Coordinates of C-alpha atoms in Angstrom, one line a residue:
X248 CA 63.5 121.8 46.3
X249 CA 65.8 120.3 43.7
X250 CA 65.7 120.9 39.9
X251 CA 66.9 118.4 37.3
X252 CA 67.5 119.1 33.6
X253 CA 66.1 116.2 31.6
X254 CA 66.1 117.6 28.1
X255 CA 69.0 119.6 26.8
X256 CA 68.3 122.8 25.2
X257 CA 69.8 123.8 21.8
X258 CA 73.0 125.6 21.8
X259 CA 71.4 128.8 20.8
X260 CA 71.1 131.8 23.0
X261 CA 68.6 131.8 25.9
X262 CA 67.0 134.9 24.6
X263 CA 66.3 133.6 21.1
X264 CA 65.3 130.0 22.0
X265 CA 61.9 129.1 20.7
X266 CA 62.0 125.3 21.3
X267 CA 60.0 123.7 24.1
X268 CA 61.9 122.2 26.9
X269 CA 60.9 119.7 29.6
X270 CA 62.0 119.9 33.2
X271 CA 61.5 117.4 35.9
X272 CA 60.8 119.1 39.2
X273 CA 60.8 117.1 42.4
X274 CA 58.9 118.2 45.5
X275 CA 59.2 116.9 49.1
X276 CA 55.4 117.4 49.7
X277 CA 52.1 115.6 49.7
X278 CA 50.0 115.4 46.4
X279 CA 47.6 118.2 47.6
X280 CA 50.5 120.6 47.7
X281 CA 52.0 119.7 44.3
X282 CA 50.1 122.1 42.1
X283 CA 51.0 125.3 44.1
X284 CA 54.6 124.0 44.7
X285 CA 55.0 123.3 41.0
X286 CA 53.7 126.7 40.2
X287 CA 56.2 128.3 42.5
X288 CA 59.1 126.3 41.1
X289 CA 58.0 126.9 37.5
X290 CA 57.8 130.6 38.1
X291 CA 61.3 130.8 39.6
X292 CA 62.9 128.6 37.0
X293 CA 61.3 130.4 34.1
X294 CA 62.4 133.7 35.6
X295 CA 65.9 132.4 35.7
X296 CA 65.9 131.6 32.0
X297 CA 64.0 134.1 30.0
X298 CA 61.6 136.1 32.2
X299 CA 58.6 134.8 30.2
X300 CA 56.7 131.8 31.3
X301 CA 53.7 129.9 30.3
X302 CA 52.8 126.9 32.4
X303 CA 51.1 123.9 30.8
X304 CA 48.3 123.6 33.3
X305 CA 47.0 120.4 31.7
X306 CA 50.2 118.5 32.3
X307 CA 50.2 119.5 36.0
X308 CA 46.5 118.7 36.5
X309 CA 46.8 115.3 34.9
X310 CA 49.9 114.5 37.0
X311 CA 48.0 115.5 40.2
X312 CA 44.8 113.6 39.3
X313 CA 46.6 110.4 38.5
X314 CA 47.4 109.9 42.2
X315 CA 50.7 108.2 41.3
X316 CA 52.9 110.4 43.4
X317 CA 55.0 109.0 46.2
X318 CA 56.6 110.8 49.1
X319 CA 58.8 112.9 46.8
X320 CA 56.9 113.1 43.5
X321 CA 58.4 114.3 40.2
X322 CA 56.3 116.4 37.9
X323 CA 57.3 116.9 34.2
X324 CA 56.4 120.3 33.0
X325 CA 56.7 121.5 29.4
X326 CA 57.7 125.0 28.7
X327 CA 56.4 126.0 25.2
X328 CA 57.2 129.4 23.7
X329 CA 54.7 132.0 24.9
X330 CA 54.1 135.7 24.6
X331 CA 54.5 138.0 27.5
X332 CA 51.2 138.7 29.3
X333 CA 50.1 142.3 28.8
X334 CA 50.4 143.1 32.5
X335 CA 53.7 141.3 33.1
X336 CA 56.8 143.2 34.1
X337 CA 59.6 143.5 31.5
X338 CA 62.7 142.1 33.1
X339 CA 66.0 141.2 31.5
X340 CA 67.1 137.6 32.2
X341 CA 69.4 137.5 35.2
X342 CA 73.0 136.5 34.6
X343 CA 73.8 133.0 35.6
X344 CA 77.4 132.1 36.2
X345 CA 79.0 129.1 34.7
X346 CA 79.5 127.6 38.2
X347 CA 75.8 128.1 39.1
X348 CA 74.7 126.6 35.7
X349 CA 76.8 123.5 36.4
X350 CA 75.2 123.2 39.8
X351 CA 71.7 123.4 38.3
X352 CA 72.5 120.8 35.6
X353 CA 74.0 118.5 38.2
X354 CA 70.8 118.7 40.3
X355 CA 72.4 120.4 43.2
X356 CA 70.4 122.5 45.7
X357 CA 70.4 126.2 45.1
X358 CA 68.7 129.3 46.3
X359 CA 66.1 130.2 43.7
X360 CA 65.7 133.7 45.1
X361 CA 69.3 134.5 44.2
X362 CA 68.4 134.2 40.6
X363 CA 65.9 137.1 40.7
X364 CA 67.1 140.6 40.3
X365 CA 65.6 143.5 42.3
X366 CA 62.7 145.3 40.6
X367 CA 61.0 148.6 41.2
X368 CA 57.3 148.8 41.1
X369 CA 55.5 152.0 41.9
X370 CA 52.1 150.5 42.6
X371 CA 51.7 149.0 46.2
X372 CA 50.0 145.9 44.7
X373 CA 50.8 144.4 41.4
X374 CA 49.5 141.2 39.9
X375 CA 51.1 139.1 37.2
X376 CA 48.6 136.8 35.5
X377 CA 50.0 133.7 33.8
X378 CA 46.8 131.9 33.1
X379 CA 46.6 129.2 35.9
X380 CA 49.3 131.0 37.8
X381 CA 48.9 134.3 39.5
X382 CA 51.8 136.1 41.3
X383 CA 51.1 139.0 43.7
X384 CA 53.9 141.4 44.1
X385 CA 53.0 142.9 47.5
X386 CA 56.6 143.7 48.4
X387 CA 58.3 144.4 45.2
X388 CA 61.9 144.3 46.4
X389 CA 61.4 141.1 48.4
X390 CA 62.7 138.1 46.4
X391 CA 60.9 135.5 48.6
X392 CA 57.7 137.4 48.1
X393 CA 58.1 137.3 44.3
X394 CA 58.6 133.5 44.4
X395 CA 56.0 132.3 47.0
X396 CA 53.3 135.0 47.4
X397 CA 50.8 133.4 44.9
X398 CA 47.3 132.0 44.8
X399 CA 46.6 128.9 47.0
X400 CA 50.2 129.0 48.4
X401 CA 50.2 130.7 51.8
X402 CA 53.6 131.4 53.5
X403 CA 54.0 133.2 56.8
X404 CA 57.0 135.3 56.0
X405 CA 57.4 136.5 59.5
X406 CA 58.1 132.9 60.6
X407 CA 60.0 131.9 57.5
X408 CA 63.8 132.1 57.0
X409 CA 65.8 131.2 54.0
X410 CA 69.1 129.3 53.8
X411 CA 71.2 130.4 56.8
X412 CA 73.9 129.2 59.1
X413 CA 72.2 130.6 62.2
X414 CA 68.6 129.7 63.1
X415 CA 66.4 130.1 66.1
X416 CA 64.7 126.8 67.0
X417 CA 62.6 126.2 70.1
X418 CA 63.9 129.5 71.6
X419 CA 67.6 128.7 71.1
X420 CA 69.9 130.1 68.5
X421 CA 71.7 127.3 66.6
X422 CA 74.8 128.1 64.7
X423 CA 75.9 125.4 62.2
X424 CA 79.3 127.0 61.5
X425 CA 80.4 127.5 65.1
X426 CA 78.5 124.4 66.3
X427 CA 77.1 126.6 69.1
X428 CA 73.8 127.1 70.8
X429 CA 73.0 130.4 72.5
X430 CA 70.0 132.3 73.9
X431 CA 68.3 135.1 71.9
X432 CA 68.7 138.6 73.1
X433 CA 65.1 138.8 74.3
X434 CA 65.5 135.8 76.5
X435 CA 68.7 137.2 77.9
X436 CA 66.8 140.4 78.7
X437 CA 64.2 138.4 80.6
X438 CA 66.9 136.7 82.5
X439 CA 68.4 140.1 83.4
X440 CA 65.0 141.2 84.6
X441 CA 64.6 138.2 86.8
X442 CA 68.1 138.8 88.2
X443 CA 67.2 142.4 88.9
X444 CA 64.3 141.4 90.9
X445 CA 66.5 139.2 93.0
X446 CA 69.0 142.0 93.5
X447 CA 66.2 144.3 94.8
X448 CA 65.0 141.7 97.3
X449 CA 66.2 142.3 100.9
X450 CA 67.2 138.6 101.2
X451 CA 67.2 135.4 99.2
X452 CA 67.2 131.8 99.9
X453 CA 69.8 129.2 98.9
X454 CA 67.5 128.0 96.2
X455 CA 67.4 131.5 94.7
X456 CA 71.2 131.5 94.6
X457 CA 71.1 128.1 92.9
X458 CA 68.6 129.4 90.3
X459 CA 70.9 132.4 89.6
X460 CA 73.9 130.2 89.1
X461 CA 71.9 128.0 86.7
X462 CA 71.1 131.2 84.7
X463 CA 74.8 132.1 84.6
X464 CA 75.7 128.7 83.4
X465 CA 73.4 129.2 80.4
X466 CA 74.6 132.7 79.5
X467 CA 78.0 133.5 81.2
X468 CA 78.3 136.9 79.3
X469 CA 81.9 138.0 79.2
X470 CA 83.2 135.0 81.2
X471 CA 84.5 131.7 79.8
X472 CA 82.1 128.9 79.0
X473 CA 81.5 126.7 82.1
X474 CA 82.9 123.2 81.9
X475 CA 80.2 120.8 83.2
X476 CA 82.9 118.4 84.4
X477 CA 84.5 121.0 86.7
X478 CA 81.5 122.4 88.5
X479 CA 78.6 120.9 90.4
X480 CA 76.3 123.8 89.5
X481 CA 75.1 122.5 86.1
X482 CA 71.9 121.9 84.2
X483 CA 72.8 118.8 82.3
X484 CA 71.8 116.3 85.1
X485 CA 68.3 115.0 84.3
X486 CA 65.7 114.6 86.9
X487 CA 65.6 110.9 86.4
X488 CA 69.4 110.5 87.1
X489 CA 70.0 108.1 90.0
X490 CA 72.4 110.7 91.6
X491 CA 70.0 113.7 91.2
X492 CA 69.0 113.8 94.9
X493 CA 72.6 113.4 96.1
X494 CA 73.6 116.1 93.7
X495 CA 71.0 118.5 95.1
X496 CA 72.1 117.6 98.6
X497 CA 75.7 118.4 97.7
X498 CA 74.7 121.9 96.4
X499 CA 72.9 122.7 99.7
X500 CA 75.9 121.5 101.8
X501 CA 78.3 123.7 99.8
X502 CA 76.5 126.8 101.1
X503 CA 77.1 125.6 104.6
X504 CA 80.8 125.9 104.1
X505 CA 80.5 129.6 105.0
X506 CA 78.5 131.4 107.7
X507 CA 75.2 133.1 106.9
X508 CA 76.7 136.5 107.7
X509 CA 79.6 135.9 105.3
X510 CA 77.2 134.6 102.6
X511 CA 75.1 137.8 103.0
X512 CA 78.3 139.9 102.5
X513 CA 79.1 137.9 99.4
X514 CA 75.6 138.4 98.0
X515 CA 76.0 142.2 98.6
X516 CA 79.2 142.0 96.6
X517 CA 77.5 140.1 93.8
X518 CA 74.8 142.8 93.6
X519 CA 77.4 145.5 93.4
X520 CA 79.1 143.6 90.6
X521 CA 75.8 143.4 88.8
X522 CA 75.2 147.1 89.2
X523 CA 78.7 147.9 87.9
X524 CA 77.9 146.0 84.7
X525 CA 74.6 147.8 84.3
X526 CA 76.1 151.2 85.0
X527 CA 78.6 150.8 82.1
X528 CA 76.4 148.7 79.8
X529 CA 78.5 145.6 80.1
X530 CA 77.5 142.0 79.6
X531 CA 77.0 140.3 83.0
X532 CA 79.0 138.7 84.4
X533 CA 82.4 139.6 82.8
X534 CA 85.3 138.1 84.8
X535 CA 88.1 139.5 82.6
X536 CA 91.1 141.3 84.1
X537 CA 89.8 144.5 82.6
X538 CA 86.4 144.1 84.1
X539 CA 87.7 143.1 87.6
X540 CA 90.2 145.9 87.8
X541 CA 87.6 148.4 86.6
X542 CA 85.1 147.1 89.2
X543 CA 87.7 147.8 91.9
X544 CA 88.3 151.3 90.7
X545 CA 84.5 151.8 90.5
X546 CA 84.1 150.8 94.1
X547 CA 86.9 153.1 95.1
X548 CA 86.2 156.2 93.0
X549 CA 82.4 156.1 92.5
X550 CA 81.2 154.3 95.6
X551 CA 84.0 155.5 98.0
X552 CA 84.3 152.0 99.6
X553 CA 87.2 151.3 101.9
X554 CA 90.0 148.9 100.7
X555 CA 89.1 146.4 103.4
X556 CA 85.5 146.2 102.1
X557 CA 86.8 145.9 98.5
X558 CA 88.7 142.9 99.6
X559 CA 85.5 141.3 101.0
X560 CA 83.7 142.1 97.7
X561 CA 86.5 140.4 95.7
X562 CA 86.2 137.4 98.0
X563 CA 82.5 137.3 97.2
X564 CA 83.1 137.5 93.4
X565 CA 85.7 134.7 93.8
X566 CA 83.2 132.6 95.7
X567 CA 80.5 132.8 93.0
X568 CA 83.1 132.3 90.2
X569 CA 84.2 129.0 92.0
X570 CA 80.5 127.9 92.1
X571 CA 80.0 128.6 88.4
X572 CA 83.4 127.3 87.0
X573 CA 84.8 125.1 89.7
X574 CA 88.1 126.9 90.0
X575 CA 89.5 130.3 91.2
X576 CA 89.1 133.3 89.0
X577 CA 92.5 134.0 87.2
X578 CA 91.8 137.7 87.0
X579 CA 91.3 138.1 90.8
X580 CA 94.5 136.2 91.6
X581 CA 96.4 138.2 89.1
X582 CA 99.4 140.0 90.8
X583 CA 98.3 143.3 89.2
X584 CA 95.0 143.2 91.2
X585 CA 97.1 142.9 94.4
X586 CA 99.1 146.0 93.3
X587 CA 95.9 147.9 92.6
X588 CA 94.5 147.2 96.1
X589 CA 97.9 148.2 97.6
X590 CA 97.8 151.4 95.6
X591 CA 94.3 152.2 96.9
X592 CA 95.4 151.6 100.5
X593 CA 98.4 153.9 100.1
X594 CA 96.4 156.7 98.5
X595 CA 93.5 156.3 101.1
X596 CA 95.0 155.2 104.3
X597 CA 92.6 153.8 106.8
X598 CA 91.8 155.7 110.0
X599 CA 92.4 154.1 113.4
X600 CA 89.6 152.2 115.0
X601 CA 87.6 154.8 116.8
X602 CA 85.7 152.4 119.0
X603 CA 86.6 152.8 122.6
X604 CA 86.9 150.0 125.1
X605 CA 84.1 149.4 127.6
X606 CA 86.4 148.7 130.5
X607 CA 85.4 147.3 133.9
X608 CA 84.8 150.7 135.5
X609 CA 82.5 151.8 132.7
X610 CA 80.7 148.5 132.9
X611 CA 80.1 149.1 136.6
X612 CA 78.5 152.5 135.7
X613 CA 76.1 150.9 133.2
X614 CA 75.1 148.2 135.6
X615 CA 74.4 150.8 138.3
X616 CA 71.9 152.5 136.0
X617 CA 70.3 149.2 135.0
X618 CA 69.8 148.3 138.7
X619 CA 68.3 151.7 139.6
X620 CA 64.9 150.9 138.3
X621 CA 64.9 153.3 135.3
X622 CA 64.0 150.6 132.8
X623 CA 61.3 147.9 132.6
X624 CA 62.1 145.1 135.0
X625 CA 62.3 142.3 132.3
X626 CA 64.5 144.4 130.0
X627 CA 66.8 145.5 132.9
X628 CA 67.1 141.9 134.1
X629 CA 68.0 140.6 130.7
X630 CA 70.6 143.3 130.0
X631 CA 72.0 142.9 133.5
X632 CA 72.8 139.4 132.6
X633 CA 74.0 140.1 129.0
X634 CA 76.5 142.9 129.9
X635 CA 78.7 140.8 132.3
X636 CA 78.5 137.8 130.1
X637 CA 79.7 139.8 127.1
X638 CA 82.5 141.3 129.1
X639 CA 83.9 138.4 131.0
X640 CA 83.3 136.0 128.1
X641 CA 85.2 138.3 125.6
X642 CA 82.1 137.7 123.4
X643 CA 81.4 139.0 119.9
X644 CA 77.9 140.4 119.6
X645 CA 77.0 137.6 117.1
X646 CA 77.8 135.0 119.7
X647 CA 74.9 135.9 122.0
X648 CA 72.4 137.7 119.7
X649 CA 70.7 136.8 116.4
X650 CA 70.9 138.6 113.1
X651 CA 68.4 136.3 111.2
X652 CA 65.7 133.9 111.8
X653 CA 66.2 132.1 115.1
X654 CA 68.0 128.7 114.7
X655 CA 68.5 126.6 117.9
X656 CA 71.5 124.9 116.3
X657 CA 73.3 128.2 116.0
X658 CA 71.9 130.8 118.3
X659 CA 71.9 130.6 122.1
X660 CA 69.1 128.6 123.8
X661 CA 68.2 128.3 127.4
X662 CA 70.1 125.0 127.7
X663 CA 73.3 126.7 126.7
X664 CA 73.5 128.6 130.0
X665 CA 73.9 126.2 133.0
X666 CA 74.7 126.6 136.7
X667 CA 77.4 124.0 137.5
X668 CA 77.7 124.8 141.2
X669 CA 77.4 127.7 143.6
X670 CA 80.5 129.3 142.2
X671 CA 80.4 128.6 138.4
X672 CA 78.1 129.1 135.5
X673 CA 78.9 127.7 132.1
X674 CA 77.9 129.2 128.7
X675 CA 78.2 127.3 125.4
X676 CA 79.2 129.3 122.3
X677 CA 77.9 127.0 119.5
X678 CA 79.6 128.7 116.6
X679 CA 81.7 131.8 116.2
X680 CA 83.8 133.6 113.6
X681 CA 86.8 131.4 114.2
X682 CA 84.8 128.2 114.8
X683 CA 83.0 127.5 111.5
X684 CA 82.9 123.8 112.1
X685 CA 80.7 124.3 115.1
X686 CA 83.0 122.5 117.6
X687 CA 81.7 124.8 120.3
X688 CA 83.5 126.5 123.2
X689 CA 82.6 126.8 126.8
X690 CA 82.8 130.2 128.7
X691 CA 82.9 130.0 132.5
X692 CA 81.5 132.8 134.7
X693 CA 82.6 132.7 138.4
X694 CA 81.2 134.0 141.7
X695 CA 83.5 137.0 142.2
X696 CA 83.7 139.5 145.1
X697 CA 83.1 142.5 142.9
X698 CA 80.4 145.1 142.5
X699 CA 79.7 143.8 139.0
X700 CA 78.5 140.5 140.4
X701 CA 78.4 138.5 137.1
X702 CA 77.5 135.2 138.8
X703 CA 74.6 136.6 140.8
X704 CA 73.2 138.5 137.7
X705 CA 73.2 135.4 135.5
X706 CA 71.8 133.0 138.2
X707 CA 69.0 135.4 138.9
X708 CA 68.2 135.7 135.2
X709 CA 68.1 132.0 134.8
X710 CA 65.7 131.5 137.6
X711 CA 63.3 134.0 136.1
X712 CA 63.7 132.8 132.5
X713 CA 63.1 129.2 133.5
X714 CA 59.6 130.0 134.5
X715 CA 58.9 131.4 131.1
X716 CA 60.2 128.8 128.7
X717 CA 58.3 125.8 127.3
X718 CA 61.4 124.0 126.0
X719 CA 65.1 123.9 126.7
X720 CA 65.6 125.0 123.0
X721 CA 63.8 128.3 123.5
X722 CA 65.8 131.4 122.9
X723 CA 68.0 132.3 125.9
X724 CA 67.5 136.1 125.6
X725 CA 64.2 137.7 124.5
X726 CA 63.0 141.3 124.2
X727 CA 59.7 142.9 125.3
X728 CA 57.8 141.2 122.5
X729 CA 59.1 137.7 123.5
X730 CA 61.3 137.6 120.3
X731 CA 64.9 136.6 120.2
X732 CA 67.2 139.6 120.9
X733 CA 68.8 140.9 117.7
X734 CA 72.1 142.7 117.3
X735 CA 70.2 145.9 116.4
X736 CA 68.1 145.7 119.6
X737 CA 71.1 145.2 121.8
X738 CA 73.0 148.0 120.2
X739 CA 70.1 150.4 120.6
X740 CA 69.7 149.6 124.3
X741 CA 73.4 149.9 124.9
X742 CA 73.5 153.4 123.4
X743 CA 70.6 154.4 125.7
X744 CA 72.2 153.1 128.8
X745 CA 75.6 154.7 128.0
X746 CA 73.9 158.0 127.5
X747 CA 72.0 157.8 130.7
X748 CA 75.2 156.7 132.5
X749 CA 77.0 159.9 131.6
X750 CA 79.2 158.2 128.9
X751 CA 79.7 159.4 125.3
X752 CA 77.6 156.8 123.5
X753 CA 78.9 157.6 120.0
X754 CA 82.4 156.3 121.0
X755 CA 81.2 152.8 121.8
X756 CA 79.5 149.9 120.0
X757 CA 78.4 146.4 120.8
X758 CA 82.0 145.3 120.1
X759 CA 83.3 147.5 122.9
X760 CA 82.7 144.7 125.4
X761 CA 85.3 142.5 123.7
X762 CA 87.7 145.5 123.2
X763 CA 87.2 146.5 126.8
X764 CA 87.9 143.0 128.1
X765 CA 91.2 142.8 126.2
X766 CA 92.2 146.3 127.2
X767 CA 91.4 145.6 130.9
X768 CA 93.3 142.3 130.8
X769 CA 96.4 144.0 129.4
X770 CA 96.1 146.8 131.9
X771 CA 96.0 144.3 134.8
X772 CA 99.1 142.7 133.5
X773 CA 97.8 139.4 132.1
X774 CA 100.3 137.7 129.8
X775 CA 99.6 137.7 126.0
X776 CA 99.0 133.9 125.9
X777 CA 96.3 134.2 128.5
X778 CA 94.6 137.0 126.8
X779 CA 94.6 135.0 123.6
X780 CA 93.1 132.0 125.5
X781 CA 90.3 134.1 127.1
X782 CA 89.4 135.8 123.8
X783 CA 89.8 132.6 121.7
X784 CA 92.3 134.3 119.4
X785 CA 94.5 132.1 117.3
X786 CA 96.9 134.9 116.2
X787 CA 98.3 138.1 117.5
X788 CA 95.2 140.0 116.3
X789 CA 94.2 140.6 119.9
X790 CA 96.8 143.3 120.1
X791 CA 94.7 145.5 117.9
X792 CA 92.0 145.3 120.5
X793 CA 94.1 146.7 123.3
X794 CA 93.6 150.5 123.7
X795 CA 95.9 152.7 125.6
X796 CA 94.3 154.4 128.6
X797 CA 94.9 158.1 128.6
X798 CA 95.4 158.0 132.4
X799 CA 98.2 155.4 132.0
X800 CA 99.8 157.5 129.2
X801 CA 99.7 160.5 131.5
X802 CA 101.4 158.6 134.3
X803 CA 104.1 157.5 131.9
X804 CA 104.7 161.1 130.9
X805 CA 105.0 162.1 134.5
X806 CA 107.7 159.5 135.0
X807 CA 109.5 160.8 131.9
X808 CA 109.3 164.3 133.2
X809 CA 110.7 163.4 136.6
X810 CA 113.9 162.1 135.0

């Protein structure tokens, strides 16, 4: 609304002026809204001048009825001297600065509500009657109410906002000063609620992760604003974009860069990072140096997590940061974080690996129990094949069991175990911890003159399993319910067999087969390079698998004593 001064007033004081004045008031509205809009503007302008107003209703009515208004009509209203209505409030004229007066005379836009002083009315509803104009003062101290709450002029004040530099439009906060768009707090709360539901789920799909990252790209919390040009995880690519399908394919392939088990560990780390923010009422996610260092101390002091696991958590946070921003997190790579981890390691030294090796003599005891008929035939036959395969193949438990939904491209199938000749059986490891590109590796089991009889156990199992399968891609090892054998199932059966074989089961785990194979190889005098080849080690990490046999240590002590 703009106001223009057409007729100059006399140089006398505003309070003592008795001459009529004419003002041209322009409205950006249709003709049906002119009369109430004119009334509003007249009320505000008169209040700005003298606090006493008398509207010439005839002038307004004739102007409306003439139908000569355009898109932005101008109404000439005459302000004759008038007496104050008996029920009007007595208000002193508000002070108008010289700068504001010059703006009004120049026709500049200004806030009419700023010209009205605060008033105090004891009655809850007060009406000012100015003839054709009636003003309801329902909220006395509300300046917009005193301007617009009038007859035939309805304003929804809960949906109305005056001049401001920050406005919510279509659910987004727009800031004209910062040139910034952000989400309102209630929307952020809903996003947090959705994220919390994902955190409570036992598992999530790749699409769930993509959805989460899209949320983070909208509201990164304490982190820097994502740069769309540096990350593929972005929202500004329209559905109709010619590269949309290829972009979606790229996102899916990115998650294949790491193994499902590693991705699950990273997701656990991300949930812990979220819980840390919630525990300390921090915006999520905050990737500052203070936040990362505090998160590490939180894991150490509150959660009592070992330094090795903390490193895995940091790798998970780093992974998601790269997905969001397209580059490594500066805080995680900060040298002070490395010093913090080293300090935790020194104050809480790790204990030696307590898992004992399942050596060849212990393996023979377990197989003796399996072949004695104390277990169901199908279960005994399956484990009788799995135990020698795990030992002579230096296998990790993930290389011959499943930990998720069966996938024939990853998990062992019937076609992966083949009899080459009467002396050799070959097993294909499709993917392992050190073979993320799925190049595969063959393990050979030979017909050996030993009580363990690995070749005979596997060939007998294959003959029986072949009569059960319907496809070469069926799972190689199945349980009593014809389901692929999981890590948990194998570990549980191993504990049972160890206990019934007279072995302390709490000292052993599924990984004891690999530890036992390395330890047995070292005890038999195999050179290091051959042990590395058998166990598919690319570094000297195999040395941590070799356990010292107490009998050998005792023999060494006897030799020392004889000197």
